[in-house]
mmCIF file of C-alpha atoms in Angstrom:
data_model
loop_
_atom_site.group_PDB
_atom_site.id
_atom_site.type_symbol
_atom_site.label_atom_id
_atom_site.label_comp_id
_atom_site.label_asym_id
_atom_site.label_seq_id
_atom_site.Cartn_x
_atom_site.Cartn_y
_atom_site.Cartn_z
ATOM 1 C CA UNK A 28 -17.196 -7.063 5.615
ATOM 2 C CA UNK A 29 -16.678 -3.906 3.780
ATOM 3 C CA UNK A 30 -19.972 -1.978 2.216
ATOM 4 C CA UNK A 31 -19.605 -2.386 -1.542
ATOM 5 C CA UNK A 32 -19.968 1.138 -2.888
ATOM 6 C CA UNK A 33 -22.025 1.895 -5.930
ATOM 7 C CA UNK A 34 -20.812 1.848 -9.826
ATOM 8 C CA UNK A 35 -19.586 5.134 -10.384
ATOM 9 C CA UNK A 36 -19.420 7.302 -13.919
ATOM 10 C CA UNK A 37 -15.889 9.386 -13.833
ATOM 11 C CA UNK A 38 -16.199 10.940 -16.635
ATOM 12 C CA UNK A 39 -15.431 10.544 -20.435
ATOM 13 C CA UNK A 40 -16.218 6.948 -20.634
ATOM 14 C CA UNK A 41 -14.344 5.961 -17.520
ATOM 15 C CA UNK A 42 -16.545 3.921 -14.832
ATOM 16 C CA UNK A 43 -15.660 2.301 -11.685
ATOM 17 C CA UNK A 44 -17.525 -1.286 -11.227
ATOM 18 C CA UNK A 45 -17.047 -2.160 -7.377
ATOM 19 C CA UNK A 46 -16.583 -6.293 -7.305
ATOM 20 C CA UNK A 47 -17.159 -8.149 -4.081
ATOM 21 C CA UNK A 48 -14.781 -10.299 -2.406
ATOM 22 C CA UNK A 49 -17.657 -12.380 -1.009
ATOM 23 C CA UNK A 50 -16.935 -13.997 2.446
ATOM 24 C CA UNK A 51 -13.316 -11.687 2.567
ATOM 25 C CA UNK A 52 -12.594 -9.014 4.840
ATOM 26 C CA UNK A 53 -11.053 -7.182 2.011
ATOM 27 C CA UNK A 54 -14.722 -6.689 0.561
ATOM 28 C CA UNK A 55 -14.323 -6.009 -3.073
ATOM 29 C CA UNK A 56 -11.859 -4.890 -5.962
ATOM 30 C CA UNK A 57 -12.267 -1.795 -7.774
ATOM 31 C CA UNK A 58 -12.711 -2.789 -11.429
ATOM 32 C CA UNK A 59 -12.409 -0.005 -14.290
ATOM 33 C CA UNK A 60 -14.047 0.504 -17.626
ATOM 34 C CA UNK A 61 -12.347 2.370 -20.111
ATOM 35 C CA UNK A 62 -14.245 3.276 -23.172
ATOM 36 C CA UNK A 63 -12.432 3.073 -26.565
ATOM 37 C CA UNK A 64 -13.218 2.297 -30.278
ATOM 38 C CA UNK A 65 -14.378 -1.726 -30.999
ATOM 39 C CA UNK A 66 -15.825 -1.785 -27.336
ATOM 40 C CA UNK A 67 -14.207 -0.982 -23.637
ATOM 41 C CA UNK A 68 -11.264 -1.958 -21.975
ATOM 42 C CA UNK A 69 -11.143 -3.128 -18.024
ATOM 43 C CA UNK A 70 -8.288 -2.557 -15.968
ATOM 44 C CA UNK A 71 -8.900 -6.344 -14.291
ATOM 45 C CA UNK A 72 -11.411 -8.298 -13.768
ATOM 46 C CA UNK A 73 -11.868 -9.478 -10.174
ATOM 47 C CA UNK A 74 -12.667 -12.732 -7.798
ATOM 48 C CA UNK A 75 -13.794 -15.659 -9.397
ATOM 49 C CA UNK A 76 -17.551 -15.648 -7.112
ATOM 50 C CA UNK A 77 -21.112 -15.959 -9.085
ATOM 51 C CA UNK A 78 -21.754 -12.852 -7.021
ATOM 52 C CA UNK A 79 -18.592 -11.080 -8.310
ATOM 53 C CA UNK A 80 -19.753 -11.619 -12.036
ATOM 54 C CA UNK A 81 -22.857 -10.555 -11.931
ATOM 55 C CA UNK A 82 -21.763 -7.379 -10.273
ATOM 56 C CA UNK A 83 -19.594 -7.025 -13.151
ATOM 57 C CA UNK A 84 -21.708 -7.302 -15.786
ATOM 58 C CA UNK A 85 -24.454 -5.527 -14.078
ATOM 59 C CA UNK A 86 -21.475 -2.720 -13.530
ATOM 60 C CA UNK A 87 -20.943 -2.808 -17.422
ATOM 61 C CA UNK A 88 -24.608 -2.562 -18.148
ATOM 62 C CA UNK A 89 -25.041 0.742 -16.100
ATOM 63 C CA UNK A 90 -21.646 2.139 -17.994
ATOM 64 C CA UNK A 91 -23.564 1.166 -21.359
ATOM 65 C CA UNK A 92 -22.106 -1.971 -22.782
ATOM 66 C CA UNK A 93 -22.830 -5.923 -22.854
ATOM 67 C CA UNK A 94 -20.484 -8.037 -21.171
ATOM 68 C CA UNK A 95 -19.459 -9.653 -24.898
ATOM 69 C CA UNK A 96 -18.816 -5.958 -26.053
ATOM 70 C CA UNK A 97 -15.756 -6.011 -24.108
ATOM 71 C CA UNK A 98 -12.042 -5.996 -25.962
ATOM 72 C CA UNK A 99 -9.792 -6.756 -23.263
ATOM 73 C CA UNK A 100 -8.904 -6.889 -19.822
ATOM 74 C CA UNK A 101 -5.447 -5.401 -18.170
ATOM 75 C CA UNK A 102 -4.673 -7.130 -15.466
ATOM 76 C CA UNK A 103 -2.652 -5.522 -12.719
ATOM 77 C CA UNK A 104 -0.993 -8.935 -10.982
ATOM 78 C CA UNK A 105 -2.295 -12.226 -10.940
ATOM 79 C CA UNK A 106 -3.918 -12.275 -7.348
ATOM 80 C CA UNK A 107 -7.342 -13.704 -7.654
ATOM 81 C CA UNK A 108 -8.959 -10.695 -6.526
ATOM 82 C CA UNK A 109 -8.162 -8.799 -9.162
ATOM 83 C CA UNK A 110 -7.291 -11.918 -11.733
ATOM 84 C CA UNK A 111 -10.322 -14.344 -10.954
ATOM 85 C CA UNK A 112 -13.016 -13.576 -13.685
ATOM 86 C CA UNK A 113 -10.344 -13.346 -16.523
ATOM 87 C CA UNK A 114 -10.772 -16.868 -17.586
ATOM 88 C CA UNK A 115 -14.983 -16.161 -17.616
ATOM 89 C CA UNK A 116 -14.551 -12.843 -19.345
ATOM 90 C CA UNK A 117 -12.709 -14.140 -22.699
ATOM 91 C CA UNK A 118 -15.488 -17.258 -22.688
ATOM 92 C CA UNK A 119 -18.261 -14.558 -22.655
ATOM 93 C CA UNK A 120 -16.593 -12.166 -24.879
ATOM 94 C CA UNK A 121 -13.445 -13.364 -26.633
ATOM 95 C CA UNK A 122 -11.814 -11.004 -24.869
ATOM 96 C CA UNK A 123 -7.537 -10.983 -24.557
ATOM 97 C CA UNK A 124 -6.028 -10.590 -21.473
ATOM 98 C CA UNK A 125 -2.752 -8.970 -20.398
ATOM 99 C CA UNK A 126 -0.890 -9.306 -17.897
ATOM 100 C CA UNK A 127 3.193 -8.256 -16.925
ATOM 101 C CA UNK A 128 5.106 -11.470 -17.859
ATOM 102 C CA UNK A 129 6.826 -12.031 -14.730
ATOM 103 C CA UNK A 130 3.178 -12.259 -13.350
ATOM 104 C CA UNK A 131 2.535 -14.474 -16.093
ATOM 105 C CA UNK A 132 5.545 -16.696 -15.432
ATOM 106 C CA UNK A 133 3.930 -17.420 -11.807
ATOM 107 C CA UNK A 134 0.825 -18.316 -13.048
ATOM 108 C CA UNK A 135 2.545 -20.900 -15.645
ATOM 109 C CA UNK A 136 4.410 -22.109 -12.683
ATOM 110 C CA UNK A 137 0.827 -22.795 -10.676
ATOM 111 C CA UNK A 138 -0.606 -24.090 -13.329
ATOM 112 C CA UNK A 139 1.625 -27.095 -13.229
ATOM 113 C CA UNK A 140 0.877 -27.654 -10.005
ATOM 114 C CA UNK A 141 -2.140 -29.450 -8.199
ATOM 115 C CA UNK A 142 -3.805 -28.545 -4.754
ATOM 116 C CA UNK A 143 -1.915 -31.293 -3.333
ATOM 117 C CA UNK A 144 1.386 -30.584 -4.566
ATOM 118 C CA UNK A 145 0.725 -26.612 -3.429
ATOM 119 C CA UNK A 146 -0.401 -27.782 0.174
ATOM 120 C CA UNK A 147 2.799 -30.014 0.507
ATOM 121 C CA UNK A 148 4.969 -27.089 -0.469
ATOM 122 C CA UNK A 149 3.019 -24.712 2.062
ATOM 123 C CA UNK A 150 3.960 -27.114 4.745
ATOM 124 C CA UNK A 151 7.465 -27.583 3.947
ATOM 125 C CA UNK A 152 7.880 -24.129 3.794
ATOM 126 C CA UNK A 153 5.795 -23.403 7.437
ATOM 127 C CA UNK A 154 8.235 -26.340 8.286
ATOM 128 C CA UNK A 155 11.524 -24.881 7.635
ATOM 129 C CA UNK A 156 10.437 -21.659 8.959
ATOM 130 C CA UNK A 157 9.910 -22.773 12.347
ATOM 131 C CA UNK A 158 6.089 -22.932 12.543
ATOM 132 C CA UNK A 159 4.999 -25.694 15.839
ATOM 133 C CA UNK A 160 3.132 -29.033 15.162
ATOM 134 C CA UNK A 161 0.254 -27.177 16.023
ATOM 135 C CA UNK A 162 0.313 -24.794 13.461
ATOM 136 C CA UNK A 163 1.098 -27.054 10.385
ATOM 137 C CA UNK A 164 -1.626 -29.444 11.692
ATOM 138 C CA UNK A 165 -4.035 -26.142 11.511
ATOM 139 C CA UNK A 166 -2.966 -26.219 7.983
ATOM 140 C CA UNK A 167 -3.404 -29.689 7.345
ATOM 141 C CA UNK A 168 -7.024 -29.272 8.683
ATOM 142 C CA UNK A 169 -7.941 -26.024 6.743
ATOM 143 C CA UNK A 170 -9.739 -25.968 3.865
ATOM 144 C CA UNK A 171 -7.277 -24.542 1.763
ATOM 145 C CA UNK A 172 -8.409 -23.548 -1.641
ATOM 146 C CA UNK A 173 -6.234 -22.399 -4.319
ATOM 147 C CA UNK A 174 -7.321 -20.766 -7.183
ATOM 148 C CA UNK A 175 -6.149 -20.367 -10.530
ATOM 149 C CA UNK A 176 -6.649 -17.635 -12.844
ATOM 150 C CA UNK A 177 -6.532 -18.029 -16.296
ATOM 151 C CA UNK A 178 -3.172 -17.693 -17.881
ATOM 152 C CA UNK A 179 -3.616 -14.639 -20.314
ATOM 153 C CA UNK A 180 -3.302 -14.150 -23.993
ATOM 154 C CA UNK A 181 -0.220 -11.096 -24.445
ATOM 155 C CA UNK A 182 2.338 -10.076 -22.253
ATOM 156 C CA UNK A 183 2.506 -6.025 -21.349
ATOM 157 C CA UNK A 184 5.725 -4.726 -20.983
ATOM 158 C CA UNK A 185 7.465 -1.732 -18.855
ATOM 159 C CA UNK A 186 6.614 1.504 -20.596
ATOM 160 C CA UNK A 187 4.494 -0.525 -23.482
ATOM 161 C CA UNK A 188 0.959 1.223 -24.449
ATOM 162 C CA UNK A 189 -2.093 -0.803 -24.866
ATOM 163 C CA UNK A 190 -2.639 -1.959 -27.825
ATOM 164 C CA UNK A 191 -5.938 -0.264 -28.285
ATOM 165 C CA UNK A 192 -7.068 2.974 -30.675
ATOM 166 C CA UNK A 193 -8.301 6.013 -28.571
ATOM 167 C CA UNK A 194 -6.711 6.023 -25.057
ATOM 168 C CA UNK A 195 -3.255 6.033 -24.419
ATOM 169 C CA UNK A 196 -2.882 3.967 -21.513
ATOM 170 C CA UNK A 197 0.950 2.997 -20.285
ATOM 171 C CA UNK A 198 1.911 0.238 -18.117
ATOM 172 C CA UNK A 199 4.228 1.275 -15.444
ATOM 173 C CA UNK A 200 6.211 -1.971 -14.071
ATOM 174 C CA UNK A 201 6.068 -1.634 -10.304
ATOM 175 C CA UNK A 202 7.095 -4.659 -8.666
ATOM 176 C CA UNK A 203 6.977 -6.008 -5.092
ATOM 177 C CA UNK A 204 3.462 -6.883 -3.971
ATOM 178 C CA UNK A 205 4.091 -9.526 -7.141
ATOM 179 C CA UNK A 206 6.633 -9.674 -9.402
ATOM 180 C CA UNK A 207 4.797 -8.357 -12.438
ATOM 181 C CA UNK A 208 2.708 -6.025 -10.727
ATOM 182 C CA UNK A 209 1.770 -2.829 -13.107
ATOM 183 C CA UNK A 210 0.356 0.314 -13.078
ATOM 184 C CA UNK A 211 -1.331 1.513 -16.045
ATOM 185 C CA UNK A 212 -0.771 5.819 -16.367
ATOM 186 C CA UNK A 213 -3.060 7.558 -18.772
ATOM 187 C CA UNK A 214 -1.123 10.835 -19.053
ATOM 188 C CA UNK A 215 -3.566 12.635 -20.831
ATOM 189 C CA UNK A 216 -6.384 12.547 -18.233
ATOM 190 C CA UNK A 217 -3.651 12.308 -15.430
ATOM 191 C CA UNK A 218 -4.669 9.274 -14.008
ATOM 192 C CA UNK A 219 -3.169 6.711 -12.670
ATOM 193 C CA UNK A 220 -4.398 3.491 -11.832
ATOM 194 C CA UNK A 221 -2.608 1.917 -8.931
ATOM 195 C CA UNK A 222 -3.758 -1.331 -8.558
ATOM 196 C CA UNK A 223 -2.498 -2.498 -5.039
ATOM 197 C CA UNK A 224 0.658 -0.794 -5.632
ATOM 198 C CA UNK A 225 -0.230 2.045 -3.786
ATOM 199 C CA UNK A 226 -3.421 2.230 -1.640
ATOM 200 C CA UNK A 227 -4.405 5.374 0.286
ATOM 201 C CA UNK A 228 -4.632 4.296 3.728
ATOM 202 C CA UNK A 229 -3.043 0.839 4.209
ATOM 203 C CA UNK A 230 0.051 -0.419 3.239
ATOM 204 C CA UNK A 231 0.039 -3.577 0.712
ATOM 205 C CA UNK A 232 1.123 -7.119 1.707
ATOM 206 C CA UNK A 233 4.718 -7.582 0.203
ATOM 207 C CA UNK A 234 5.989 -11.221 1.062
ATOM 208 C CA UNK A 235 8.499 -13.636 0.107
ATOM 209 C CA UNK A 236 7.634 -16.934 -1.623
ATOM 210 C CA UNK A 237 8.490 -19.488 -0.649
ATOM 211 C CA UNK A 238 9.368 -18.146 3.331
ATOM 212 C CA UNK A 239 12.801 -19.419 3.316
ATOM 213 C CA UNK A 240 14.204 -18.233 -0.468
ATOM 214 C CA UNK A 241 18.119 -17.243 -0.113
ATOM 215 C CA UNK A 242 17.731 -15.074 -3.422
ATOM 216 C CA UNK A 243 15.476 -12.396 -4.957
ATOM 217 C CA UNK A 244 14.026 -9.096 -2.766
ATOM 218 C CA UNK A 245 10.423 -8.468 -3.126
ATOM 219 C CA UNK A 246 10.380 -5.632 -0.670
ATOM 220 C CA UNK A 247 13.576 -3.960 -2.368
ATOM 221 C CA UNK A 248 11.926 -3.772 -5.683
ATOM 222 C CA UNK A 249 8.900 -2.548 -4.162
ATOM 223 C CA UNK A 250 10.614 0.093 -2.099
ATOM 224 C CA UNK A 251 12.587 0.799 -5.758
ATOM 225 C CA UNK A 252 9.209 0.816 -7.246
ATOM 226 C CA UNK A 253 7.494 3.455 -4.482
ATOM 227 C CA UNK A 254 10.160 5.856 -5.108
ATOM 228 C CA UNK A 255 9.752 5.322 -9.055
ATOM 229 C CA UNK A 256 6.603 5.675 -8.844
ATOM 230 C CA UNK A 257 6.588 9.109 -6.884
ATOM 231 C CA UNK A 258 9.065 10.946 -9.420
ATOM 232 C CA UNK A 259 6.641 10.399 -12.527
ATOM 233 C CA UNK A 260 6.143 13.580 -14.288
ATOM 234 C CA UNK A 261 2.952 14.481 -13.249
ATOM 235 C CA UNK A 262 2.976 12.888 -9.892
ATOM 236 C CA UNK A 263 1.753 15.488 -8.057
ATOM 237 C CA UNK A 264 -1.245 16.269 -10.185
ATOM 238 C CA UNK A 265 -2.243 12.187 -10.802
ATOM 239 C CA UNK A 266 -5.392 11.466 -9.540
ATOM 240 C CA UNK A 267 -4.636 8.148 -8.767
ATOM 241 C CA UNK A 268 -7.625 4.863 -8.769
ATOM 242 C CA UNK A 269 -6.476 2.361 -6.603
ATOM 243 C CA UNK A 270 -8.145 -0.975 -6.021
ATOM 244 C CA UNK A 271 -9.178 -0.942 -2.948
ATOM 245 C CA UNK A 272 -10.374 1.999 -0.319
ATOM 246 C CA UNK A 273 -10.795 5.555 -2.218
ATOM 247 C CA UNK A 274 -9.341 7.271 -4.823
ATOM 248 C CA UNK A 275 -6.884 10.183 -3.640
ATOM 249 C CA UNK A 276 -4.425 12.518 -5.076
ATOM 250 C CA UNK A 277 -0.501 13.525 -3.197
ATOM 251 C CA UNK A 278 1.282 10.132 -5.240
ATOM 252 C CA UNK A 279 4.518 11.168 -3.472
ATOM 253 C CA UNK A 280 3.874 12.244 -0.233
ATOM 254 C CA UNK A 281 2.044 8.662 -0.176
ATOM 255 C CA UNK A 282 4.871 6.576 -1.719
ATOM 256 C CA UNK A 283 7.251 8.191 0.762
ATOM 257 C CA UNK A 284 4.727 7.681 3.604
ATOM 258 C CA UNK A 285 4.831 3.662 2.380
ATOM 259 C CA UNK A 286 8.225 3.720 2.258
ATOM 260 C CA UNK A 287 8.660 5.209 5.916
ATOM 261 C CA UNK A 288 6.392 2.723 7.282
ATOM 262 C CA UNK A 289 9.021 0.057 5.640
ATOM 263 C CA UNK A 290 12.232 1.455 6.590
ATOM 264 C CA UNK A 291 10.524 1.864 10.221
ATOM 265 C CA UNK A 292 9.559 -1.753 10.237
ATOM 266 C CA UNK A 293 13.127 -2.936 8.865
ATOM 267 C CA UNK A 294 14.774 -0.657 11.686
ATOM 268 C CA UNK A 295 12.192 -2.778 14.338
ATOM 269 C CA UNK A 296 13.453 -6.094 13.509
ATOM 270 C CA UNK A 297 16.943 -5.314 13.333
ATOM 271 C CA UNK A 298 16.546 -4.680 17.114
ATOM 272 C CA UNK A 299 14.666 -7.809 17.591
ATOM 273 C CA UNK A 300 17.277 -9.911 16.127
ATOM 274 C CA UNK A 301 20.097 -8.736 17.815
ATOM 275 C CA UNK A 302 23.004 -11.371 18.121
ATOM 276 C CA UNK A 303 20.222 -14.289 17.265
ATOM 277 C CA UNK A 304 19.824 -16.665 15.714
ATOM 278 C CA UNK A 305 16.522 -16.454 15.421
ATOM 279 C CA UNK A 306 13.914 -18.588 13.402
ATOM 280 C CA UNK A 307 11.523 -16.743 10.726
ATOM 281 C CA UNK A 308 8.426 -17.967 12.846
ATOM 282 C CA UNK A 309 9.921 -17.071 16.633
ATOM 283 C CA UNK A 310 10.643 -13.539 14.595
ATOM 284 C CA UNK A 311 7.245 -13.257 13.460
ATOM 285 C CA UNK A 312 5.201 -14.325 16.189
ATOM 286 C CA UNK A 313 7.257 -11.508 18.812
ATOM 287 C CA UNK A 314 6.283 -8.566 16.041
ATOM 288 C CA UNK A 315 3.165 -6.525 16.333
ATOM 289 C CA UNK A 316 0.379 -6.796 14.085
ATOM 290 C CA UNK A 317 -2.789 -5.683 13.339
ATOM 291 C CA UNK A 318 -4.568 -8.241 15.502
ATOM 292 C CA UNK A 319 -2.748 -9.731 18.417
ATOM 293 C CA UNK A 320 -0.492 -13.099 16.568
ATOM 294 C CA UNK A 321 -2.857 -15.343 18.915
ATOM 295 C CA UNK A 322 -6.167 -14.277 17.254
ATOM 296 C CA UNK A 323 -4.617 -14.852 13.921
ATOM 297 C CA UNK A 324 -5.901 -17.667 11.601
ATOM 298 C CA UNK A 325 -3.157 -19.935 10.586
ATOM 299 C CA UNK A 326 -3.227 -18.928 6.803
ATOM 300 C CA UNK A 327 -3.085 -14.842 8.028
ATOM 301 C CA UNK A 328 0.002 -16.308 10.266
ATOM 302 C CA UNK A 329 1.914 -17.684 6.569
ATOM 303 C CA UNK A 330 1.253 -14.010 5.388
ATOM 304 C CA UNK A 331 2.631 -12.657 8.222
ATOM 305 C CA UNK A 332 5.768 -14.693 7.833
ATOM 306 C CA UNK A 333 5.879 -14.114 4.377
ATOM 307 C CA UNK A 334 5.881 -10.416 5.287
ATOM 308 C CA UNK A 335 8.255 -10.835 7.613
ATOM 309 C CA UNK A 336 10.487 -12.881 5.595
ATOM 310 C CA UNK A 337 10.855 -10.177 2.890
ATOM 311 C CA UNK A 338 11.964 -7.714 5.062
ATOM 312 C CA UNK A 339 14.668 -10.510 6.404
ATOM 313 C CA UNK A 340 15.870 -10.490 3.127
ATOM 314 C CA UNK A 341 16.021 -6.776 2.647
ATOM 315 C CA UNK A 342 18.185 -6.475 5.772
ATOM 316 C CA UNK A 343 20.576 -9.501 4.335
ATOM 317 C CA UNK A 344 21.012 -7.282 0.986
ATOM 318 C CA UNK A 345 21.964 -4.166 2.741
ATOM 319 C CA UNK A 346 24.550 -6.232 4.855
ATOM 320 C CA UNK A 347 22.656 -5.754 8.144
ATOM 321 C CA UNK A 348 21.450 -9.493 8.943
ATOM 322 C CA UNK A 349 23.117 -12.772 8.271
ATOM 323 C CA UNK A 350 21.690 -16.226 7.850
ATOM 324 C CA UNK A 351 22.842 -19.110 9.269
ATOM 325 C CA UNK A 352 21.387 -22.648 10.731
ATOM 326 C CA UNK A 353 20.407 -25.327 7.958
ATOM 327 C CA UNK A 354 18.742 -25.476 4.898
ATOM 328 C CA UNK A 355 16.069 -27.731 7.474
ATOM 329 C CA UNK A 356 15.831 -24.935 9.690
ATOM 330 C CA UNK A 357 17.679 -21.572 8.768
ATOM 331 C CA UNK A 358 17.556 -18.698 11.567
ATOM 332 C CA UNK A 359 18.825 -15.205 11.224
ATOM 333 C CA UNK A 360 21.146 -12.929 13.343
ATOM 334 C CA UNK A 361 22.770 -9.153 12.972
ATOM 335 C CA UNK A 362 25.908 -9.178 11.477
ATOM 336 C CA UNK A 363 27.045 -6.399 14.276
#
């Protein structure tokens, strides 16, 4: 577990409120207060933990304001890390939420959907991907809990400015690690608030839902989205606020350094492929990842695939990989 760092002042009514991730490797989410007339504005809101709200609103209190003094809440994708205390934050304050609507279209789409039905879908989808009995019984036996944010109040566009007086803060549509997935540019301080988007150190997980879709390319918009991100006007003199890890400057040297590591990866599997075919989960399990594939628990194994699977998909767009098998069972070959 990651030392939470303390609640930071920035400067003109910006603060940084660390929120733990309790019981998470990841540690804790990076939570920002933004001062501005009729009370402040927080780029999200983080997990849904006791612990994580009182950090919060102890966070607030040191930046000078009650946790019902707060207007809104920007939400950079719906992951419950970032998304979790939304639903808390407008009973305590009344507060409006906003969120990119293609994020906002997922969590609709969860909504409708009980921890049953989700669990089912997980296995048919670890099924068709070529995961052994062993693995989806794993599953079965996990105690899988999925959590749903609340759905937000207004949809925040590509480009569109928060509807708040004082700051103007600009969402910048970057997607890929979700399909609404935003970060907010205040051009007048030259910040930019990343959200996982781009991290200083570590790559974020980009994945394909569910593990055997024939359409859509998360890792093609986000590789889109890097290089988008990089040519912004004042990209070399953003300080950029991330999420998670530090806050650094050099936006385009470390979109192309993302990028790199993606292209590199693409180039890897390509090679493992060869003539095929090849199932997603014999694929995954030969790659290498951060810890060897047979420490890995079963639900950092889906991620993996997921992972894997998006890049499958990149490869099939740019003509290099071809699918084949059934719908039951699909497997994947080079097309040379």
């Amino acid at each position: 577990m990651r030392e939470v760092p303390p609640v930071e002042d920035l400067g003109e009514g910006l603060w940084s409120i660390p929120v733990p991730v309790p019981h998470n490797p990841i540690g804790f989410t990076y939570v920002y207060s933004l001062s501005a007339p009729g009370g402040p504005v927080l780029i999200d809101t983080g997990w849904d933990h006791d612990d994580s709200w009182s950090a919060l609103v102890d966070g607030l209190a040191r930046a000078g304001h009650r946790v019902d003094q707060v207007q809104g809440a920007v939400i950079t994708h719906f992951h419950a890390d970032h998304s979790g205390l939304s639903g808390r934050l407008r009973e305590a304050s009344d507060a409006w939420i906003a969120m990119h609507p293609r994020d906002i279209a997922v969590l609709e789409r969860q909504a409708g959907r009980d921890q049953e039905e989700r669990a089912t879908a997980m296995v048919t989808q670890m099924t068709r991907a070529g995961f052994p009995t062993e693995d989806i019984d794993a599953f079965r036996a996990s105690p899988t809990v999925f959590r749903s944010p609340a759905t937000p109040d207004l949809a925040l566009q590509d480009g569109e400015r928060v509807d708040v007086p004082g700051p103007d803060l600009r969402a910048v549509w970057t997607p890929g690690h979700t399909p609404g997935h935003l970060c907010l540019h205040l051009a007048d301080r030259e910040l930019l608030f990343t959200g996982d988007h781009v991290l200083p150190r570590i790559t974020p997980h980009v994945g394909q839902f569910p593990l055997d879709a024939p359409e859509g390319d998360p890792l093609g918009d986000f590789l889109s989205s890097q290089s988008r991100i990089g040519r912004l006007p004042d990209a070399e003199r953003l300080l950029c606020l991330p999420s998670h890890e530090e806050r650094f400057t050099g936006l385009p040297e470390r979109a192309r350094a993302i990028t790199d590591h993606h292209e590199e990866r693409l180039a890897r599997m390509a090679e493992l492929l060869g003539p095929g075919p090849t199932t997603l989960w014999e694929l995954t399990s030969g790659l290498e990842w951060r810890r060897p594939w047979e420490d890995m628990r079963i639900l950092a194994r889906h991620m993996a695939a997921s992972e894997t699977a998006a890049h499958l998909r990149t490869l099939e767009e740019r003509g290099l990989v071809r699918r084949g098998g059934s719908m039951e069972l699909p497997r994947w070959a080079t097309t040379t």
